[in-house]
Every structure is written in C-alpha cells, then in structure tokens.
Coordinates of C-alpha atoms in Angstrom, one line a residue:
M1090 CA 17.0 0.2 23.5
L1091 CA 16.4 3.8 22.5
D1092 CA 19.7 5.7 21.9
S1093 CA 20.2 9.2 23.2
S1094 CA 19.7 10.8 19.8
L1095 CA 16.3 9.2 19.3
K1096 CA 15.2 10.1 22.8
E1097 CA 15.9 13.7 22.1
Q1098 CA 13.8 13.5 19.0
L1099 CA 11.0 11.9 21.0
K1100 CA 11.1 14.6 23.6
S1101 CA 10.6 17.2 20.9
I1102 CA 7.8 15.2 19.3
F1103 CA 6.0 14.7 22.6
A1104 CA 6.5 18.3 23.9
G1105 CA 3.1 19.4 22.8
L1106 CA 1.0 16.5 24.3
E1107 CA -2.0 17.8 26.2
N1108 CA -3.4 14.6 27.7
N1109 CA -2.0 11.8 29.9
Y1110 CA -1.2 8.5 28.3
T1111 CA -0.6 5.1 30.0
L1112 CA 1.2 2.2 28.3
A1113 CA -0.6 -0.6 30.3
V1114 CA 1.4 -3.7 29.9
T1115 CA 0.2 -7.2 30.6
A1116 CA 3.0 -9.8 30.5
S1117 CA 4.0 -13.2 31.8
P1118 CA 7.0 -12.8 34.1
Q1119 CA 8.6 -15.7 32.3
H1120 CA 8.1 -14.4 28.7
D1121 CA 11.4 -14.4 26.8
S1122 CA 10.7 -10.9 25.4
R1123 CA 9.3 -9.3 28.5
E1124 CA 12.4 -7.3 29.3
E1125 CA 12.8 -6.1 25.7
L1126 CA 9.3 -4.7 25.7
M1127 CA 9.7 -3.1 29.1
D1128 CA 13.0 -1.5 28.1
L1129 CA 11.4 0.0 24.9
L1130 CA 8.3 1.3 26.7
R1131 CA 10.3 2.7 29.7
G1132 CA 12.4 4.5 27.1
V1133 CA 9.3 6.1 25.6
E1134 CA 8.0 6.9 29.1
A1135 CA 11.3 8.8 29.8
C1136 CA 10.7 11.2 26.9
S1137 CA 7.5 12.8 28.3
T1138 CA 5.9 13.6 31.6
M1139 CA 2.6 12.9 29.9
I1140 CA 3.4 9.3 29.3
S1141 CA 3.6 6.6 32.0
C1142 CA 4.2 2.9 31.8
E1143 CA 2.4 0.4 34.1
E1144 CA 2.9 -3.4 34.2
S1145 CA 0.7 -6.2 35.6
A1146 CA 1.3 -9.9 35.5
G1147 CA -0.7 -12.0 33.1
E1148 CA -0.4 -14.3 30.1
G1149 CA 1.5 -13.6 26.9
L1150 CA 2.9 -10.1 26.1
S1151 CA 0.8 -7.1 25.2
F1152 CA 0.1 -3.5 26.1
T1153 CA -2.8 -1.2 25.6
L1154 CA -3.0 2.6 25.3
L1155 CA -5.0 4.5 27.8
K1156 CA -5.9 8.2 27.5
N1157 CA -6.5 10.0 30.8
G1158 CA -7.1 6.6 32.3
E1159 CA -9.7 5.5 29.8
P1160 CA -9.2 2.7 27.2
T1161 CA -8.6 3.9 23.6
G1162 CA -9.2 0.6 21.8
I1163 CA -5.6 0.5 20.5
S1164 CA -3.3 -2.3 21.7
F1165 CA -0.1 -4.1 20.6
R1166 CA 0.6 -7.8 21.2
G1167 CA 4.3 -7.8 20.6
I1168 CA 7.2 -5.3 20.6
P1169 CA 6.6 -2.5 18.1
T1170 CA 10.2 -2.0 17.0
G1171 CA 11.5 -1.5 13.4
H1172 CA 8.8 -0.2 11.1
E1173 CA 6.1 -0.5 13.7
F1174 CA 7.7 1.9 16.2
T1175 CA 6.3 4.7 14.1
S1176 CA 2.9 3.1 14.5
L1177 CA 3.1 3.5 18.3
L1178 CA 4.2 7.1 18.0
L1179 CA 1.5 8.0 15.5
A1180 CA -1.1 6.3 17.7
L1181 CA -0.2 8.6 20.6
L1182 CA -0.1 11.7 18.5
N1183 CA -3.4 10.9 16.8
L1184 CA -5.1 10.3 20.1
D1185 CA -3.9 13.8 21.1
K1186 CA -5.2 15.2 17.7
K1187 CA -1.7 16.0 16.5
G1188 CA -1.0 13.1 14.1
K1189 CA -0.4 13.5 10.5
N1190 CA -2.4 10.6 9.1
I1191 CA -5.9 11.6 10.3
P1192 CA -7.9 12.1 7.0
D1193 CA -10.0 15.1 6.0
E1194 CA -13.5 15.7 7.3
H1195 CA -15.3 13.7 4.6
I1196 CA -13.3 10.6 5.2
Q1197 CA -13.6 11.1 8.9
S1198 CA -17.4 11.1 8.6
R1199 CA -17.3 7.8 6.7
V1200 CA -15.3 6.2 9.5
K1201 CA -17.6 7.6 12.1
S1202 CA -20.7 6.2 10.3
L1203 CA -19.4 2.6 10.3
K1204 CA -21.7 0.3 12.2
G1205 CA -20.1 -1.5 15.2
P1206 CA -18.8 -3.1 17.2
I1207 CA -15.8 -3.9 15.1
K1208 CA -12.9 -5.7 16.6
L1209 CA -9.9 -5.6 14.3
T1210 CA -6.7 -7.7 14.6
T1211 CA -3.7 -7.2 12.3
Y1212 CA -1.0 -9.8 12.1
V1213 CA 2.3 -8.3 11.1
S1214 CA 6.0 -9.0 10.5
L1215 CA 8.4 -6.4 11.9
T1216 CA 10.4 -6.7 8.6
C1217 CA 7.3 -5.9 6.5
T1218 CA 7.4 -2.5 4.8
N1219 CA 3.6 -2.7 4.0
C1220 CA 2.4 -3.6 7.5
P1221 CA 2.8 -0.1 9.1
D1222 CA 0.5 1.5 6.5
V1223 CA -2.3 -0.9 7.5
V1224 CA -1.6 -0.7 11.2
Q1225 CA -1.5 3.1 11.2
A1226 CA -4.7 3.3 9.1
L1227 CA -6.7 1.0 11.4
N1228 CA -5.3 2.8 14.5
A1229 CA -6.5 6.1 13.1
M1230 CA -9.9 4.7 12.4
T1231 CA -10.0 3.5 16.1
T1232 CA -9.4 7.0 17.3
L1233 CA -12.4 8.3 15.2
N1234 CA -15.0 5.7 16.1
S1235 CA -15.5 4.4 19.6
E1236 CA -17.2 1.2 18.2
I1237 CA -13.8 0.2 16.6
S1238 CA -10.9 -1.5 18.4
H1239 CA -7.6 -2.6 16.9
E1240 CA -4.8 -4.8 18.0
M1241 CA -1.4 -5.3 16.2
V1242 CA -0.1 -8.8 16.7
D1243 CA 3.6 -9.6 16.0
G1244 CA 3.6 -12.9 14.1
G1245 CA 7.2 -13.6 15.1
I1246 CA 6.3 -13.7 18.8
N1247 CA 3.0 -15.4 18.4
E1248 CA 4.0 -18.1 16.0
K1249 CA 1.7 -20.8 17.3
E1250 CA -1.3 -18.5 16.8
V1251 CA -0.2 -17.7 13.2
E1252 CA 0.2 -21.3 12.4
A1253 CA -3.2 -22.2 13.9
L1254 CA -4.8 -19.5 11.7
K1255 CA -2.8 -20.7 8.7
I1256 CA -1.5 -17.2 8.0
Q1257 CA 1.1 -17.1 5.2
G1258 CA 1.1 -13.4 4.3
V1259 CA 1.2 -10.1 6.1
P1260 CA -0.4 -7.9 6.9
S1261 CA -3.4 -10.1 7.6
V1262 CA -6.5 -8.2 8.9
F1263 CA -9.3 -10.0 10.8
A1264 CA -12.6 -8.2 11.6
N1265 CA -14.6 -9.9 14.4
G1266 CA -12.7 -13.1 13.7
K1267 CA -13.1 -13.1 9.9
L1268 CA -10.2 -12.6 7.6
I1269 CA -11.0 -9.5 5.4
H1270 CA -7.7 -8.5 4.0
V1271 CA -4.2 -9.7 3.2
G1272 CA -1.3 -7.7 1.9
R1273 CA -0.5 -4.1 1.2
S1274 CA -3.4 -1.6 1.4
D1275 CA -4.2 2.0 2.2
F1276 CA -6.8 3.8 4.3
G1277 CA -9.3 4.2 1.6
E1278 CA -9.3 0.5 0.5
L1279 CA -9.6 -0.7 4.1
L1280 CA -12.4 1.7 4.8
S1281 CA -14.3 0.5 1.8
K1282 CA -13.9 -3.1 2.9
L1283 CA -15.2 -2.3 6.4
E1284 CA -18.2 -0.5 4.9
A1285 CA -19.0 -3.5 2.8
E1286 CA -18.6 -5.9 5.7
F1287 CA -20.4 -4.0 8.4
G1288 CA -22.5 -1.3 6.7
V1289 CA -22.9 2.3 7.6
N1290 CA -25.3 4.6 9.4
E1291 CA -27.0 6.8 6.9
I1292 CA -25.7 10.4 6.8
N1293 CA -28.4 12.8 5.6
E1294 CA -26.0 15.3 4.2
E1295 CA -26.2 16.8 0.7
K1296 CA -22.7 16.9 -0.9
P1297 CA -22.6 19.6 -3.5
A1298 CA -20.3 19.1 -6.5
K1299 CA -16.9 20.7 -6.2
N1300 CA -15.5 22.6 -9.2
Y1301 CA -11.8 22.9 -10.2
D1302 CA -9.8 24.2 -13.1
V1303 CA -7.9 20.9 -13.2
V1304 CA -8.4 17.6 -11.4
V1305 CA -5.5 15.2 -11.3
V1306 CA -6.4 11.5 -10.5
G1307 CA -3.5 9.5 -9.0
G1308 CA -0.8 10.3 -6.5
G1309 CA 2.3 8.8 -7.9
P1310 CA 5.3 10.7 -9.5
A1311 CA 3.2 11.6 -12.6
G1312 CA 0.3 12.8 -10.6
V1313 CA 2.3 14.9 -8.2
A1314 CA 4.3 16.5 -11.1
A1315 CA 1.0 17.3 -12.9
A1316 CA -0.5 18.9 -9.8
I1317 CA 2.6 21.0 -9.0
Y1318 CA 3.0 22.2 -12.6
T1319 CA -0.7 23.1 -12.7
A1320 CA -0.6 25.0 -9.4
R1321 CA 2.5 26.9 -10.6
K1322 CA 0.3 28.3 -13.4
G1323 CA -2.1 29.7 -10.9
L1324 CA -4.9 27.3 -11.6
K1325 CA -7.2 25.8 -9.0
V1326 CA -6.2 22.1 -8.8
A1327 CA -7.4 19.1 -6.9
L1328 CA -5.3 15.9 -6.5
L1329 CA -7.5 12.8 -5.9
A1330 CA -5.4 9.8 -4.8
E1331 CA -5.7 6.6 -2.8
R1332 CA -2.3 7.4 -1.4
I1333 CA 0.6 9.7 -2.3
G1334 CA 3.5 7.7 -3.8
G1335 CA 1.5 4.9 -5.4
Q1336 CA 3.6 2.0 -6.6
V1337 CA 6.8 4.0 -5.7
R1338 CA 6.2 3.1 -2.0
E1339 CA 6.8 -0.6 -2.8
T1340 CA 10.2 0.1 -4.3
V1341 CA 13.0 -0.6 -1.8
G1342 CA 16.0 1.0 -3.6
I1343 CA 16.0 3.7 -6.3
E1344 CA 19.4 4.4 -7.9
N1345 CA 18.4 5.8 -11.3
L1346 CA 16.6 9.0 -10.4
I1347 CA 19.0 11.5 -12.0
S1348 CA 20.7 13.9 -9.5
V1349 CA 19.6 11.7 -6.5
P1350 CA 22.2 8.9 -6.4
V1351 CA 20.3 6.7 -3.9
T1352 CA 16.9 6.9 -2.3
T1353 CA 14.1 4.6 -1.3
G1354 CA 10.4 4.5 -2.3
Q1355 CA 9.3 5.6 1.1
E1356 CA 11.7 8.5 1.1
L1357 CA 10.6 9.6 -2.4
A1358 CA 6.9 9.3 -1.4
N1359 CA 7.6 11.5 1.6
N1360 CA 9.4 14.1 -0.6
L1361 CA 6.5 14.1 -3.0
M1362 CA 4.2 14.9 -0.2
A1363 CA 6.4 17.7 1.1
H1364 CA 6.6 19.2 -2.3
I1365 CA 2.8 19.1 -2.7
N1366 CA 2.5 21.0 0.6
D1367 CA 4.5 23.9 -0.8
Y1368 CA 1.7 24.7 -3.2
P1369 CA -2.0 25.6 -2.9
I1370 CA -3.1 22.1 -4.0
D1371 CA -6.3 20.5 -2.6
L1372 CA -4.9 17.1 -1.7
L1373 CA -7.8 14.6 -1.3
E1374 CA -6.4 11.3 -0.3
H1375 CA -8.2 8.0 0.3
R1376 CA -10.4 8.6 -2.8
R1377 CA -11.3 6.2 -5.5
V1378 CA -13.0 7.4 -8.7
E1379 CA -16.0 5.1 -9.4
K1380 CA -17.5 6.8 -12.4
V1381 CA -16.5 9.3 -15.1
A1382 CA -18.7 11.1 -17.6
T1383 CA -18.5 14.1 -19.9
E1384 CA -21.0 16.9 -20.1
G1385 CA -20.1 19.5 -22.6
I1386 CA -16.6 20.6 -21.8
N1387 CA -16.9 19.4 -18.2
K1388 CA -15.8 16.1 -16.9
I1389 CA -17.9 14.7 -14.0
L1390 CA -16.1 12.4 -11.5
K1391 CA -18.1 10.4 -9.0
V1392 CA -15.9 9.3 -6.0
S1393 CA -16.4 6.6 -3.4
G1394 CA -18.3 8.0 -0.5
G1395 CA -20.6 10.2 -2.5
E1396 CA -18.4 13.1 -3.6
T1397 CA -18.6 14.7 -7.1
Y1398 CA -16.0 16.7 -8.8
V1399 CA -16.4 18.8 -11.9
T1400 CA -13.6 20.1 -14.1
P1401 CA -12.9 21.0 -17.8
A1402 CA -9.4 19.4 -17.5
L1403 CA -8.9 15.9 -16.2
I1404 CA -5.4 14.5 -16.0
I1405 CA -5.3 10.7 -15.4
T1406 CA -2.2 9.4 -13.6
T1407 CA -3.5 6.3 -11.9
G1408 CA -0.5 4.2 -12.6
A1409 CA -0.5 0.4 -12.6
S1410 CA -1.0 -2.6 -10.3
W1411 CA 0.6 -6.0 -10.0
R1412 CA -0.8 -8.4 -12.6
R1413 CA -2.3 -11.6 -11.4
L1414 CA -2.0 -15.0 -13.1
N1415 CA -5.8 -15.4 -13.4
V1416 CA -5.5 -19.2 -13.2
P1417 CA -7.4 -21.7 -11.1
G1418 CA -6.3 -21.8 -7.5
E1419 CA -4.7 -18.3 -7.4
A1420 CA -7.4 -16.2 -5.9
E1421 CA -8.4 -18.6 -3.1
H1422 CA -4.8 -19.0 -2.0
I1423 CA -3.8 -15.3 -1.8
G1424 CA -2.3 -15.0 1.6
K1425 CA -2.3 -18.7 1.9
G1426 CA 0.6 -19.6 -0.3
V1427 CA 0.2 -17.1 -3.1
A1428 CA 2.1 -13.8 -2.5
F1429 CA 3.2 -10.7 -4.4
C1430 CA 5.8 -9.2 -2.0
P1431 CA 9.0 -11.2 -1.3
H1432 CA 10.2 -8.6 1.3
C1433 CA 7.0 -8.9 3.3
D1434 CA 6.0 -12.5 3.0
G1435 CA 9.4 -14.2 2.2
P1436 CA 10.1 -14.9 5.9
F1437 CA 7.1 -17.2 6.1
Y1438 CA 8.8 -19.5 3.7
K1439 CA 12.1 -19.9 5.5
G1440 CA 13.6 -23.2 4.6
K1441 CA 10.9 -24.0 2.1
H1442 CA 10.6 -24.4 -1.7
V1443 CA 8.9 -21.5 -3.5
A1444 CA 8.3 -20.5 -7.1
V1445 CA 8.6 -17.1 -8.7
V1446 CA 6.5 -16.6 -11.7
G1447 CA 8.1 -14.1 -14.0
G1448 CA 11.6 -13.6 -15.4
G1449 CA 11.7 -9.9 -15.7
N1450 CA 13.6 -7.6 -13.3
S1451 CA 11.1 -7.8 -10.5
G1452 CA 10.9 -11.6 -10.8
V1453 CA 14.6 -12.2 -10.8
E1454 CA 15.1 -9.7 -8.0
A1455 CA 12.5 -11.5 -6.0
A1456 CA 14.2 -14.9 -6.7
I1457 CA 17.6 -13.5 -5.5
D1458 CA 16.0 -12.2 -2.3
L1459 CA 14.1 -15.4 -1.6
A1460 CA 17.2 -17.6 -2.3
G1461 CA 18.7 -16.3 0.9
I1462 CA 15.7 -17.5 2.9
C1463 CA 14.2 -20.5 1.1
S1464 CA 15.7 -23.9 0.6
K1465 CA 14.9 -23.7 -3.1
V1466 CA 13.6 -21.2 -5.6
T1467 CA 12.1 -22.1 -9.0
I1468 CA 11.7 -19.4 -11.6
L1469 CA 9.0 -20.0 -14.2
E1470 CA 9.3 -17.8 -17.3
Y1471 CA 6.9 -17.9 -20.2
A1472 CA 9.4 -16.8 -22.8
D1473 CA 12.4 -18.8 -24.0
E1474 CA 14.8 -16.5 -22.1
L1475 CA 14.9 -14.4 -19.0
K1476 CA 14.0 -10.7 -19.6
A1477 CA 15.8 -9.3 -16.6
D1478 CA 18.9 -7.0 -16.9
R1479 CA 22.1 -9.0 -17.5
V1480 CA 23.6 -8.1 -14.1
L1481 CA 20.5 -9.6 -12.4
Q1482 CA 20.7 -12.7 -14.6
D1483 CA 24.3 -13.2 -13.8
K1484 CA 23.6 -13.0 -10.1
V1485 CA 20.6 -15.4 -10.1
M1486 CA 22.4 -17.9 -12.2
S1487 CA 25.3 -18.0 -9.7
L1488 CA 23.0 -19.1 -6.9
P1489 CA 23.0 -22.9 -6.2
N1490 CA 19.5 -23.1 -4.9
V1491 CA 17.8 -21.4 -7.8
E1492 CA 16.5 -23.3 -10.8
I1493 CA 15.1 -21.7 -14.0
I1494 CA 12.4 -23.2 -16.1
L1495 CA 11.8 -21.4 -19.5
Q1496 CA 8.8 -21.6 -21.8
A1497 CA 6.6 -22.4 -18.8
Q1498 CA 3.0 -21.2 -19.0
T1499 CA 1.5 -21.3 -15.5
S1500 CA -1.9 -23.1 -15.7
Q1501 CA -2.9 -23.8 -12.0
V1502 CA -2.0 -23.2 -8.4
I1503 CA -2.7 -26.4 -6.5
G1504 CA -3.6 -26.4 -2.8
D1505 CA -6.3 -27.4 -0.3
G1506 CA -7.6 -23.9 0.4
S1507 CA -5.4 -23.3 3.4
K1508 CA -2.0 -23.8 1.8
V1509 CA -0.3 -24.3 -1.6
N1510 CA 1.1 -27.7 -2.4
A1511 CA 2.2 -27.3 -6.1
I1512 CA 2.2 -25.2 -9.2
Q1513 CA 1.2 -26.6 -12.6
Y1514 CA 2.5 -25.3 -15.9
K1515 CA 2.4 -26.2 -19.6
N1516 CA 5.8 -26.8 -21.2
R1517 CA 5.3 -24.6 -24.3
E1518 CA 7.9 -26.6 -26.2
T1519 CA 6.5 -30.1 -25.6
E1520 CA 2.9 -29.0 -24.8
Q1521 CA 3.0 -31.3 -21.8
E1522 CA 1.5 -30.3 -18.4
E1523 CA 4.0 -30.6 -15.6
Q1524 CA 3.9 -29.9 -11.8
V1525 CA 6.4 -28.6 -9.3
K1526 CA 5.8 -29.6 -5.6
L1527 CA 6.4 -26.6 -3.4
D1528 CA 5.1 -24.4 -0.5
G1529 CA 4.5 -21.0 -2.0
V1530 CA 4.2 -19.0 -5.2
F1531 CA 5.3 -15.4 -5.7
V1532 CA 3.7 -13.7 -8.7
Q1533 CA 6.0 -11.2 -10.5
I1534 CA 4.6 -10.9 -14.0
G1535 CA 4.6 -7.1 -14.3
L1536 CA 2.0 -4.4 -14.0
A1537 CA -1.5 -3.8 -15.5
P1538 CA -2.7 -0.2 -16.0
N1539 CA -5.3 1.1 -13.6
S1540 CA -7.5 2.4 -16.4
S1541 CA -10.8 0.4 -16.0
V1542 CA -12.9 3.3 -14.8
F1543 CA -11.9 5.4 -17.7
K1544 CA -12.0 2.9 -20.6
D1545 CA -15.6 3.8 -21.6
V1546 CA -14.6 7.5 -21.9
V1547 CA -11.2 7.5 -23.5
K1548 CA -9.6 5.1 -26.0
T1549 CA -7.2 2.4 -24.7
N1550 CA -5.0 -0.2 -26.4
H1551 CA -5.2 -4.0 -26.1
S1552 CA -3.3 -3.9 -22.8
G1553 CA -5.6 -1.3 -21.3
E1554 CA -3.1 1.6 -21.5
I1555 CA -4.7 4.9 -22.3
N1556 CA -3.8 6.1 -25.8
I1557 CA -2.0 9.5 -25.8
D1558 CA -0.2 11.6 -28.3
S1559 CA 3.2 13.1 -27.8
N1560 CA 1.6 15.8 -25.6
C1561 CA -0.3 13.5 -23.3
R1562 CA -3.6 14.3 -24.9
T1563 CA -6.2 11.6 -25.3
N1564 CA -8.9 11.3 -27.9
I1565 CA -11.2 13.5 -25.7
P1566 CA -10.4 17.2 -25.6
G1567 CA -9.6 18.2 -22.0
I1568 CA -8.6 14.7 -20.9
Y1569 CA -4.9 13.9 -20.5
A1570 CA -3.0 10.8 -19.3
A1571 CA 0.5 10.4 -18.0
G1572 CA 2.8 7.8 -16.6
D1573 CA 2.3 4.0 -16.3
V1574 CA -1.4 4.2 -17.1
S1575 CA -0.7 5.6 -20.6
T1576 CA 0.9 4.2 -23.7
V1577 CA 4.2 6.1 -23.1
P1578 CA 7.1 3.6 -23.5
Y1579 CA 9.5 2.8 -20.6
K1580 CA 7.7 2.7 -17.3
Q1581 CA 10.2 4.6 -15.1
I1582 CA 9.8 7.1 -12.3
I1583 CA 11.8 9.8 -14.0
I1584 CA 9.7 9.4 -17.2
A1585 CA 6.4 9.5 -15.3
M1586 CA 7.5 12.8 -13.6
G1587 CA 8.3 14.3 -17.0
E1588 CA 5.0 13.1 -18.5
G1589 CA 3.0 14.5 -15.6
A1590 CA 4.6 17.9 -16.2
K1591 CA 3.9 17.6 -19.9
A1592 CA 0.3 16.8 -19.3
A1593 CA -0.2 19.8 -17.0
L1594 CA 1.5 22.1 -19.6
S1595 CA -0.7 20.7 -22.3
A1596 CA -3.8 21.4 -20.2
F1597 CA -2.7 24.9 -19.6
E1598 CA -2.0 25.5 -23.3
D1599 CA -5.4 24.2 -24.2
R1600 CA -7.0 26.5 -21.6
I1601 CA -5.3 29.6 -23.0
R1602 CA -6.2 28.6 -26.6
G1603 CA -9.9 28.3 -25.6
V1604 CA -10.1 24.5 -26.0
L1605 CA -11.4 24.1 -22.5
S1606 CA -14.0 26.9 -22.5

C-alpha cells in the first residue's frame, strides 16, 4: 500500500524515535478490510526498528498504540488512509515528544487540568478535509492527560454503528457517550467544550499580563501579513489565533492568488505558518479573546484560559464565519440533516435529495459538487436571480438533477430531532409558504464578521463589519482592522493580505508619530 518513495520519507521521519511503539491490531479473520489494514501497518512497521505490528483475533477491525508496551489511550477503528494517515504519523511523533501540533505550555496546562476520565470517540469520513484537524487535536490531548482516551472510527467501515447513532455529519465527537461536537473545529474550541463538559482542576498559578508593541488577533492571511510586516519593523509582536489559516483552510482550490497559479487552502495555510516561523513572532495558537478594554493608550485583552495581553496597538483580523439561517429547526438538526460543508458531509446523502440554501459562488459550487452524489439538489435563492459567477451558473444549469427556486425565503427546517424531512420557505412573489420534502440541507449563505467581542470598543456597521478608513484605522486610536472582519470591499485572500500589511504599516506610522505613546 505504501510506495517506495513514501517509505523512504517515513524512514527519515521515524529516524529519531527514542521509544518502542506497538501497533496492536484486533481483527476478525473474516473482515473484508483486514488485509488492507495489515498491509498498511506492516508498511509502517518496515520503516522503523522502533515500530512493531502485532495482530490478535477478535471482532471488528481496530488497532491501538502502545508505547514501550503500555497503552497510550489512542486507537483507530478503521484504516487511517487518505487524510487520516497523517493522524497516525502525528500520534506516534507526539507520543515521542517530536510532533508539531503539541501546543505551548499554557494550553498544555489547561489540557492537563481537565477532570477525567474522558473517553472520546470521533466518527470520521476518510474523504473529509476537516476530520484530521479534530482527530489530531484530540490525539494530542490524549498524550497530555492520562485521564483522556481517544478513538477514531471510520464511518465507512462501521456503517451500521453510524446509522444507529443517526450520524449525518463528520467529524462527530462523543465524550463518554454524549455527542458534544459536529463539524470542523480546532484545538482551542474542542478544549473549551471539554472544559465546559467535565470541569477542570484548579491551577493556583498567577498569570502576569504580557506586554507587546503590537498584538494581532486572527491567524488568516490578513493576520499573518500584519504580524510579518510588524516584525520586519523590529517591533515586539504577538499573534493570537485559534488556528493559522482561518477560513482559508476550508478552501479546496485557489486559482486567483496572483503569481501562484494553483494552490489549496491547506497548502496556503502551511505556507503562512512557514513564513511566520521566519520571524521573531510570538505565535499563540488556540486562543480566543473573550474581552477587550482600553486603559489610556493601552488595549487590554482577556483571553480564554486566564491570560491577559497589553498593547498600545491592536490589529483585528478575525475574519468571518459561515452565516446560519437562524430559523426554527436549524440548530437542533446541525449534524442531523443540516450541514455546512458539502465536501465533508456530502457522502452521507448519496442517492438522496438535498437543498442548498444560497445562490452565490459557494452555494452554486456546493450544488455542483452534490449533484454528482445526490439524486436531486434544490437550490433556494432569496433574490430573483443567482448571484454566482456566470461560469458557475452555466455549469449548474446544465445539470439535469438540479432545480433552482428563486425568491425563496427559508422559514423553517422540518425534522424529528434525529433527521431532516423537509425545508419550508416563503415564496416572496406570492407570499405563500411552501415545502420541499428532502433528506438534508446545506447552508451556504455567505459569511458573518467575527467582530462580536470588539463591537463595544470600536464602531461597526449594520452587518457587524468593523468600520475602517483607507488606512485600516478604526475610530479608536491604536486599534486597526483588516480583512473580512472589516468594511473593506471584496472579501478575497489577496485583498486581506494587502490590508493586513497596510494595518501594520499604519500602526508603525502612528508609533513613530507619537500617537501610541
């Protein structure tokens, strides 16, 4: 299963392992995928003398990781190929303290303080691009807290279990048997959910405020550009982010980043991280700002987990998140018929009828993707015409299993709490309420700015975007905003990068002019 080129890479990756690891397989001799799993794991075993593979007969198909003969709490019920192969490699490296996704000491202390025991199970699809982030984050937590265990379950192999649990979205995370999360996430969000669910052991540790010349909040293209431009001016800068890349990570293909003909969101996010590492920037991931205040020229930021940051110059680059319909039935059916990512959750609706709410680029692209999987796709668009680019409109209109309903105002998602049965909308031309019987709803109605924590400090417009001038300055001296969270027109990656650089240069100019002192 592993070609010679990949094996040579693995030999290099595993060359520094200092502990012995066992891939302990339990499998039914009759399982259809047994040989595929054994072939994969034997290939990994062949790449290091520190890794061995052992098999014992049992039910199903799974394997656990042992370190020096002792259980680690990490297991896989399925075959971690595709995107999840990296999850297996990272788990081994993290256990050997050589992984790249172990957080800094403050975040580690939060994980270690979680009250256990916590048994985590994540149901994934091997085609899901969001699942590995969740699996890798929870595996990393398992290495840090002996009271946590985590199992990845491939929904494709364990279909009956997925059906019994009525899972319709991935990744789906269960903690001690309770569903606590569905969909894309990051280390910080998952940690906060576990803290809320299980509580923490008190840490009697005083956390002094940390001072910086500039603090950038947000790790997307705008935030990274702002941090790099600030560091290049010789200033002490901190970048607070939930994850580097932000919304970029969810973009499958990028073809309009000038001078880079083709790339992916994941590749761009990796390149952003590599560029950050070239500069003396304090990168503080898995942070969420909970409160912002001003005190003289200083801006005081309170961050989840008890940290405080103080700076005269704050650059807000928190981007935007998918908008929700905010109609009855939506919230209770998220992960149970209401979805936001066609790439991740589309396979659950193979041969079924789904709706896509939204006729912009993202909505029409989703409809095109889903049309290749689903029996029928219905696009509901509020306006009297689609808003997507003409090339996308031409494509979607050529598909025989796609119908388009214009002037449709979604009013309700109808279901029984475990699955969606229909969607209701008002025909804006006739004012009549109508229903479409279906199996799932994909919401694609654009983005909402992540500005809520700042709205009491700086001025925002009716959409929640932070008001800025042509130099990215807000109404408060020393506070700047850039990218999708701001009022800058045209939400594009290349524009966000330029705006981030502009905000940093404005902050530097204000500093040398004495505005920030």
